XYZ file of N, CA and C in Angstrom:
600
model
N 68.614 -115.124 1.558
C 67.771 -115.473 3.047
C 66.989 -117.047 3.049
N 67.318 -117.102 4.395
C 66.766 -118.892 4.704
C 65.392 -118.748 4.745
N 64.446 -119.209 3.919
C 63.070 -119.201 4.036
C 62.534 -120.697 4.403
N 63.403 -121.464 4.898
C 62.996 -122.821 5.203
C 62.474 -123.043 6.294
N 61.437 -122.827 6.302
C 60.212 -122.710 7.792
C 60.597 -123.724 8.829
N 60.727 -125.142 8.375
C 60.833 -126.139 9.224
C 62.605 -126.120 9.898
N 63.262 -124.974 9.302
C 64.525 -125.523 10.014
C 64.852 -123.943 10.427
N 63.967 -122.978 10.146
C 64.158 -121.826 10.807
C 63.782 -121.897 12.425
N 65.158 -121.028 12.862
C 65.520 -120.915 14.290
C 64.274 -120.378 15.290
N 63.180 -119.841 14.629
C 62.378 -119.424 15.579
C 60.635 -119.566 15.067
N 60.017 -120.066 16.219
C 58.415 -120.387 15.601
C 57.450 -119.019 16.356
N 56.287 -119.442 16.455
C 55.336 -118.656 17.071
C 54.295 -119.055 18.006
N 54.082 -118.691 18.821
C 53.387 -119.076 19.861
C 51.897 -118.427 19.700
N 50.718 -119.041 19.636
C 49.609 -118.239 19.384
C 48.997 -118.324 20.602
N 47.783 -117.054 20.918
C 47.188 -116.875 22.026
C 46.844 -117.814 22.857
N 46.506 -119.352 22.084
C 45.495 -120.431 22.553
C 46.750 -121.083 23.147
N 48.137 -121.175 22.665
C 49.105 -121.839 23.369
C 49.576 -122.769 22.207
N 48.988 -122.757 21.193
C 49.319 -123.977 20.008
C 50.442 -123.139 19.485
N 51.743 -123.798 18.589
C 53.135 -123.396 18.286
C 53.038 -123.533 16.822
N 52.921 -122.489 16.133
C 53.088 -123.080 14.773
C 54.503 -122.519 14.044
N 54.658 -123.011 12.763
C 55.672 -122.461 11.753
C 55.491 -121.106 11.378
N 56.426 -120.418 11.088
C 56.463 -119.404 10.612
C 56.127 -119.114 9.013
N 55.520 -117.941 8.534
C 55.369 -117.703 7.133
C 56.506 -116.708 6.821
N 56.698 -116.566 5.375
C 58.034 -115.990 4.968
C 58.170 -114.742 5.250
N 56.990 -114.114 5.434
C 57.114 -112.540 5.682
C 57.456 -112.331 7.313
N 56.915 -113.212 8.243
C 57.394 -113.728 9.706
C 58.920 -113.433 9.610
N 59.600 -114.277 8.745
C 60.792 -114.567 8.754
C 61.767 -113.579 8.200
N 61.127 -112.699 7.334
C 61.659 -111.714 6.580
C 61.612 -110.306 8.114
N 60.747 -110.578 8.648
C 60.416 -109.405 9.757
C 61.395 -109.736 10.559
N 61.760 -110.997 11.007
C 62.632 -111.308 12.293
C 64.460 -111.137 11.788
N 64.438 -111.365 10.245
C 65.679 -111.130 9.915
C 65.997 -109.639 9.582
N 65.145 -108.844 10.073
C 65.525 -107.386 9.965
C 65.979 -107.246 10.890
N 67.362 -105.808 10.484
C 68.075 -105.208 11.689
C 67.262 -103.983 12.020
N 67.410 -104.026 13.546
C 66.200 -103.215 13.990
C 67.417 -102.428 15.236
N 67.510 -100.935 15.649
C 68.125 -100.341 16.471
C 67.593 -100.898 18.113
N 68.466 -100.873 19.074
C 67.690 -101.411 20.175
C 66.875 -100.624 20.824
N 66.587 -99.383 20.289
C 65.667 -98.412 20.785
C 64.381 -98.482 19.687
N 64.603 -99.156 18.914
C 63.291 -99.177 18.088
C 62.003 -99.928 18.419
N 60.639 -99.171 18.636
C 59.780 -99.767 19.074
C 58.974 -100.899 18.375
N 59.714 -101.167 16.990
C 59.186 -101.810 16.191
C 60.104 -103.497 16.149
N 60.796 -103.797 17.042
C 61.559 -104.711 17.109
C 60.289 -105.735 17.380
N 60.593 -107.132 17.104
C 59.768 -108.130 17.398
C 59.992 -108.752 18.760
N 58.922 -108.955 19.450
C 58.647 -109.616 20.949
C 59.018 -110.969 20.737
N 60.588 -111.310 21.454
C 60.605 -112.746 21.659
C 60.461 -113.440 22.772
N 60.059 -114.175 23.030
C 59.906 -114.727 24.420
C 61.170 -115.694 24.964
N 61.591 -115.630 26.059
C 62.767 -116.080 26.378
C 62.674 -117.719 26.771
N 60.733 -118.272 27.134
C 60.589 -119.447 27.409
C 59.359 -119.691 27.145
N 58.629 -120.722 26.856
C 57.215 -120.856 26.496
C 56.252 -120.353 27.288
N 56.442 -120.071 28.683
C 55.443 -119.968 29.874
C 55.358 -118.320 29.916
N 56.341 -117.861 29.180
C 56.704 -116.335 29.585
C 55.225 -115.544 28.944
N 54.901 -114.468 29.974
C 53.591 -113.720 29.267
C 53.935 -112.175 29.052
N 53.345 -111.938 27.775
C 53.970 -110.448 27.526
C 53.064 -109.303 28.622
N 53.529 -108.236 28.384
C 53.117 -107.216 28.973
C 51.332 -106.922 29.312
N 50.669 -107.470 28.256
C 49.299 -107.635 28.017
C 48.931 -109.172 28.771
N 49.890 -109.859 29.637
C 49.274 -110.997 29.699
C 48.777 -112.164 28.956
N 49.467 -111.983 27.596
C 49.148 -112.893 26.727
C 50.412 -113.612 26.626
N 50.080 -115.104 26.360
C 51.083 -116.104 25.969
C 51.659 -116.217 24.451
N 51.024 -115.262 23.842
C 51.915 -115.222 22.076
C 52.727 -114.467 21.978
N 53.444 -114.885 21.354
C 55.110 -114.322 20.646
C 55.758 -114.900 19.972
N 57.029 -114.586 19.527
C 57.794 -115.468 18.772
C 58.931 -116.182 19.568
N 59.168 -117.461 19.568
C 59.833 -118.136 20.343
C 61.086 -119.017 19.818
N 62.014 -119.204 20.361
C 63.245 -120.106 19.626
C 62.639 -121.569 19.800
N 63.106 -122.223 18.544
C 62.272 -123.388 18.227
C 63.086 -124.461 19.737
N 64.097 -124.257 19.897
C 64.593 -125.214 21.185
C 64.036 -125.099 22.575
N 62.792 -123.763 22.451
C 62.384 -123.736 23.801
C 61.041 -124.169 23.928
N 60.400 -124.912 22.898
C 59.283 -125.271 22.786
C 59.143 -126.675 23.738
N 58.201 -126.786 24.507
C 58.200 -128.082 25.045
C 58.084 -129.223 24.086
N 58.485 -130.447 24.978
C 58.443 -131.578 23.931
C 57.577 -132.265 23.511
N 56.365 -131.775 24.728
C 54.904 -132.463 24.609
C 54.179 -131.540 23.493
N 54.428 -130.498 23.246
C 53.710 -129.792 22.115
C 54.035 -129.739 20.717
N 53.537 -130.157 19.510
C 53.795 -130.181 18.576
C 53.856 -128.943 17.601
N 54.881 -128.781 16.707
C 54.989 -127.520 16.032
C 53.996 -127.746 14.934
N 53.351 -127.171 14.356
C 52.298 -127.394 13.351
C 52.540 -126.165 12.298
N 52.135 -126.742 11.240
C 51.986 -125.967 9.635
C 50.353 -125.520 9.894
N 50.336 -124.457 9.360
C 49.144 -124.078 9.470
C 48.977 -122.795 8.684
N 48.101 -122.078 7.900
C 48.176 -120.666 7.556
C 47.207 -119.964 8.261
N 46.186 -120.487 9.432
C 45.575 -119.603 10.203
C 46.396 -118.626 10.789
N 46.006 -117.294 11.165
C 46.662 -116.197 11.717
C 45.729 -116.005 12.669
N 46.148 -115.439 13.645
C 45.479 -114.729 14.826
C 45.521 -113.310 14.672
N 44.400 -112.552 14.478
C 44.359 -111.141 14.784
C 43.636 -110.290 16.054
N 44.168 -109.434 16.628
C 43.875 -108.847 18.054
C 42.319 -108.127 17.384
N 41.602 -108.069 18.516
C 40.168 -107.512 18.655
C 40.478 -105.929 18.423
N 40.063 -105.581 17.351
C 40.015 -103.713 17.333
C 40.687 -103.592 15.994
N 41.942 -104.437 15.779
C 42.806 -104.123 14.997
C 42.481 -104.223 13.342
N 43.132 -103.552 12.448
C 42.775 -103.738 11.011
C 43.153 -105.444 10.306
N 41.987 -105.762 9.731
C 42.054 -106.616 9.277
C 41.976 -106.913 7.426
N 42.987 -106.726 6.814
C 42.783 -106.800 5.192
C 41.580 -107.852 4.659
N 41.001 -107.165 3.972
C 39.942 -107.778 3.248
C 40.532 -109.148 2.258
N 41.834 -108.914 1.986
C 42.294 -110.311 1.051
C 43.071 -111.015 1.661
N 42.998 -110.746 3.369
C 43.908 -111.791 4.196
C 42.611 -112.630 4.345
N 42.998 -114.108 4.071
C 42.129 -115.413 4.176
C 42.666 -115.972 5.638
N 42.134 -116.955 6.371
C 42.272 -117.890 7.336
C 42.750 -116.956 8.321
N 42.192 -115.952 8.711
C 42.291 -115.189 9.651
C 41.464 -115.192 10.893
N 41.753 -115.078 12.423
C 40.841 -115.553 13.525
C 41.100 -114.366 14.246
N 40.042 -114.338 14.970
C 39.619 -113.258 16.136
C 39.105 -113.681 17.173
N 39.275 -113.385 18.246
C 38.789 -113.767 19.586
C 37.495 -112.826 19.826
N 36.281 -113.518 19.915
C 35.101 -112.372 20.190
C 34.390 -112.527 21.580
N 34.052 -111.704 22.250
C 33.109 -112.327 23.493
C 31.730 -111.872 23.159
N 31.028 -112.056 23.844
C 29.275 -111.587 23.733
C 28.980 -110.706 23.642
N 28.115 -110.050 22.694
C 27.612 -108.903 22.329
C 27.534 -108.586 21.129
N 27.197 -107.128 20.810
C 26.987 -106.431 19.652
C 28.359 -105.465 18.909
N 28.755 -105.882 18.065
C 29.779 -104.895 17.505
C 29.635 -104.495 16.117
N 30.353 -103.426 15.758
C 30.167 -102.343 15.080
C 31.450 -103.119 13.956
N 31.373 -102.859 12.676
C 32.493 -103.114 11.894
C 32.377 -101.749 10.846
N 33.642 -101.286 10.853
C 34.112 -100.136 9.947
C 34.894 -100.540 9.053
N 35.101 -99.894 7.677
C 36.053 -99.988 6.724
C 37.017 -98.769 6.711
N 37.867 -98.760 6.707
C 39.027 -98.136 6.637
C 39.325 -97.105 5.243
N 39.914 -96.192 5.208
C 40.340 -95.757 4.310
C 39.721 -94.637 3.562
N 38.304 -94.472 3.638
C 37.798 -93.479 3.216
C 36.161 -93.217 3.696
N 35.425 -92.059 3.498
C 34.112 -91.731 3.588
C 33.344 -92.355 2.463
N 33.635 -92.396 1.458
C 32.669 -92.513 0.333
C 32.938 -94.000 0.078
N 31.788 -95.051 0.654
C 31.656 -96.364 0.444
C 30.606 -96.687 -0.187
N 30.861 -97.841 -1.110
C 29.713 -98.569 -2.040
C 30.089 -100.083 -1.056
N 28.947 -100.511 -0.637
C 29.157 -102.083 0.004
C 28.329 -103.289 -1.130
N 27.306 -102.758 -1.639
C 26.533 -103.925 -2.435
C 26.747 -105.322 -1.996
N 27.086 -106.209 -2.479
C 26.799 -107.449 -2.053
C 28.442 -108.038 -1.288
N 29.378 -107.068 -0.867
C 30.436 -107.484 0.130
C 30.167 -108.093 1.402
N 30.401 -109.225 1.802
C 30.315 -109.553 3.074
C 30.957 -110.255 3.692
N 31.369 -110.954 4.559
C 32.018 -111.877 5.421
C 31.262 -112.868 6.627
N 31.569 -113.900 6.973
C 30.909 -114.791 7.784
C 32.039 -114.840 8.948
N 31.589 -115.431 9.828
C 32.549 -115.625 11.007
C 32.070 -116.798 11.726
N 33.049 -117.878 11.905
C 32.561 -119.231 11.989
C 33.444 -119.515 13.355
N 32.576 -120.008 14.698
C 33.204 -120.390 15.669
C 34.076 -121.522 15.025
N 35.324 -121.449 15.784
C 36.143 -122.695 15.556
C 35.923 -124.050 16.410
N 35.571 -123.642 17.428
C 35.078 -124.974 18.253
C 33.735 -125.620 18.100
N 32.506 -124.542 17.567
C 31.498 -125.172 17.738
C 30.648 -125.527 16.247
N 31.293 -124.367 15.187
C 31.147 -124.694 13.894
C 29.882 -123.628 13.390
N 29.544 -122.810 14.502
C 28.342 -121.922 14.281
C 28.961 -120.562 13.578
N 27.754 -120.298 12.400
C 28.351 -119.454 11.451
C 27.646 -118.130 11.821
N 28.195 -116.896 11.929
C 27.630 -115.938 12.386
C 27.839 -114.939 11.085
N 26.458 -114.291 10.353
C 26.608 -113.354 9.477
C 26.109 -112.273 9.874
N 27.118 -111.063 9.319
C 26.964 -109.718 9.887
C 25.437 -108.864 9.188
N 24.741 -107.937 9.938
C 23.895 -107.330 9.535
C 24.228 -105.956 8.784
N 23.695 -105.467 7.700
C 23.798 -104.315 7.098
C 23.392 -103.148 8.302
N 24.033 -101.907 8.188
C 23.243 -101.243 8.864
C 23.360 -100.025 8.443
N 21.828 -99.197 8.676
C 21.561 -97.556 7.745
C 21.960 -96.428 8.700
N 22.911 -96.888 9.559
C 23.726 -96.056 10.411
C 25.212 -95.735 9.833
N 25.443 -95.109 8.921
C 26.942 -95.299 8.321
C 27.528 -94.027 8.806
N 28.020 -94.575 10.206
C 28.878 -93.028 11.116
C 29.971 -93.149 10.240
N 30.465 -92.130 10.290
C 31.706 -91.587 10.058
C 32.672 -91.378 11.321
N 33.947 -91.810 10.977
C 34.579 -91.580 12.356
C 36.169 -91.839 12.121
N 36.962 -91.741 12.781
C 38.613 -92.114 12.553
C 38.861 -93.224 13.223
N 39.646 -94.381 12.766
C 40.028 -95.574 13.398
C 41.480 -95.338 12.844
N 42.513 -95.674 13.690
C 43.818 -96.010 13.839
C 44.480 -94.743 12.773
N 43.898 -93.791 12.978
C 44.309 -92.313 12.218
C 43.741 -92.318 10.783
N 42.921 -93.032 10.603
C 42.578 -93.198 9.271
C 41.081 -92.885 9.138
N 40.683 -92.451 7.958
C 38.881 -92.403 7.655
C 38.170 -93.541 7.980
N 37.368 -93.717 8.570
C 36.581 -95.030 8.968
C 34.885 -94.727 8.486
N 34.423 -95.665 8.270
C 33.022 -95.844 8.215
C 32.037 -96.999 8.496
N 31.414 -97.026 9.256
C 30.467 -97.969 10.062
C 29.670 -98.675 8.880
N 29.852 -100.026 8.452
C 29.044 -100.530 7.340
C 28.226 -101.603 7.647
N 28.559 -102.565 8.965
C 27.818 -103.466 9.257
C 28.041 -103.647 10.927
N 26.912 -104.718 11.251
C 26.729 -104.754 12.856
C 26.817 -106.623 13.028
N 27.379 -106.641 14.142
C 27.709 -108.365 14.201
C 26.845 -108.464 15.844
N 26.226 -109.728 15.369
C 25.960 -110.035 16.967
C 26.443 -111.549 17.515
N 27.357 -111.073 18.588
C 28.046 -112.779 18.883
C 27.312 -113.167 20.044
N 26.579 -114.210 19.866
C 25.880 -115.012 20.991
C 26.970 -115.792 21.926
N 28.329 -116.213 21.462
C 29.181 -117.188 22.483
C 30.366 -116.778 22.179
N 31.225 -116.279 23.226
C 32.401 -116.156 23.249
C 33.657 -117.351 22.730
N 34.287 -116.946 21.817
C 35.099 -117.640 21.156
C 36.100 -117.206 20.134
N 36.965 -118.367 19.307
C 37.720 -117.614 18.307
C 37.028 -117.997 16.898
N 36.700 -116.765 16.320
C 36.175 -117.061 14.860
C 36.775 -116.906 13.709
N 36.643 -117.953 12.726
C 37.411 -117.753 11.608
C 36.588 -116.901 10.445
N 37.372 -115.783 9.925
C 36.835 -114.788 9.019
C 36.945 -115.182 7.426
N 35.641 -115.320 6.806
C 35.694 -115.701 5.497
C 35.046 -114.100 4.859
N 35.675 -113.653 4.051
C 35.417 -112.538 3.153
C 34.549 -112.884 1.633
N 33.993 -112.362 1.495
C 33.059 -112.600 0.255
C 32.453 -111.328 -0.437
N 32.594 -111.602 -2.150
C 32.262 -110.642 -2.756
C 33.220 -109.743 -2.661
N 34.664 -109.640 -2.854
C 35.185 -108.600 -2.516
C 35.352 -107.164 -3.335
N 34.690 -107.644 -4.711
C 34.912 -106.475 -5.570
C 33.849 -105.717 -5.602
N 32.632 -106.077 -4.808
C 31.520 -105.157 -4.708
C 32.154 -104.310 -3.929
N 32.492 -104.102 -2.648
C 33.398 -102.951 -1.832
C 34.135 -102.047 -2.664
N 33.482 -101.200 -2.498
C 34.526 -99.965 -3.394
C 34.418 -98.585 -2.282
N 35.921 -98.171 -2.157
C 36.163 -97.087 -1.098
C 36.847 -96.067 -1.737
N 36.497 -94.669 -1.816
C 37.166 -93.702 -2.049
C 37.562 -92.649 -0.792
N 38.540 -92.373 -0.587
C 38.928 -90.937 -0.066
C 37.851 -90.280 0.753
N 37.266 -88.969 -0.261
C 36.556 -88.169 -0.092
C 34.987 -88.670 -0.770
N 34.125 -87.828 0.147
C 32.906 -88.271 -0.672
C 32.600 -87.673 -1.861
N 32.419 -88.381 -2.915
C 31.872 -88.169 -3.958
C 30.716 -87.939 -5.058
N 30.778 -86.823 -5.557
C 29.294 -86.854 -5.955
C 28.925 -88.049 -7.270
N 27.839 -88.740 -7.425
C 27.843 -90.183 -7.883
C 28.733 -90.002 -9.447
N 28.127 -88.709 -10.122
C 28.819 -88.286 -11.423
C 30.382 -88.543 -11.617
N 31.109 -88.126 -10.612
C 32.921 -88.397 -10.475
C 33.267 -89.034 -10.117
N 32.444 -90.353 -9.791
C 32.594 -91.600 -9.499
C 33.543 -92.469 -10.486
N 33.162 -91.931 -11.501
C 33.323 -92.809 -13.102
C 35.170 -91.958 -13.246
N 35.286 -91.237 -12.764
C 36.546 -90.489 -13.192
C 37.783 -90.629 -12.287
N 37.320 -91.117 -10.726
C 38.006 -91.314 -9.689
C 38.043 -92.728 -9.309
N 39.564 -93.353 -8.981
C 39.409 -94.696 -9.032
C 39.235 -94.969 -7.271
N 38.740 -95.975 -7.313
C 38.562 -96.212 -5.603
C 40.011 -96.948 -5.344
N 39.984 -97.000 -3.764
C 41.390 -97.618 -3.240
C 41.292 -99.358 -4.358
N 42.291 -99.673 -4.313
C 42.327 -101.096 -4.541
C 41.957 -102.050 -3.488
N 41.243 -102.918 -3.943
C 40.708 -103.638 -2.926
C 41.757 -104.569 -2.021
N 43.222 -104.875 -2.260
C 44.335 -105.178 -1.404
C 44.872 -104.088 -0.644
N 44.440 -103.086 -0.632
C 44.524 -102.133 0.350
C 43.515 -101.299 1.329
N 42.516 -102.331 1.329
C 41.177 -102.206 2.106
C 41.252 -103.169 3.284
N 41.023 -102.638 4.584
C 40.932 -103.354 5.773
C 39.538 -102.995 6.580
N 38.863 -103.913 7.098
C 38.031 -103.581 8.192
C 38.753 -103.606 9.555
N 37.879 -102.872 10.410
C 37.940 -103.355 11.959
C 36.694 -103.594 12.754
N 36.753 -104.181 13.708
C 35.495 -104.783 14.273
C 35.594 -104.397 15.665
N 34.796 -103.406 16.350
C 35.053 -102.499 17.369
C 33.420 -102.544 18.310
């Protein structure tokens, strides 16, 4: 399998219009065979300016279709859509947020221990750092068909793209079902690499 990113025929256009090389996972995704009717097929733009049905410019693009004045960059930063799951082990994730107060839910279970787990949001343009606040209202719900529990609140004063940096991952423990404290020592929590949050 060809994983030479600089020679692979496709690149990715981010929502801000920048163009970057693909990572190995994206290359494997594009090299996967899909049936024509499969909804999981990748969206490939026919030209740089083409917009998707959601009016966004982001999408895979053939390298030859990149305008001459746009540099194809190498970066580990990846954009994630608002409201979608973000794995806590994924670094260099960027999310666009508008002004408002948002809730942070952890996915995967209703029995949650937060302790020192937290994250920061850094405005890429201004450098302003936003720290979430703990919430006493641990509301339970379902997000993306999974168990979800509210753990924090974020107050965003300025619209922008924010880089997420997770901290103290081992402090966050999630169990599927609510357990008496004494039984937690017998039931392993979800492995941290399988834990995600969503901002809504």
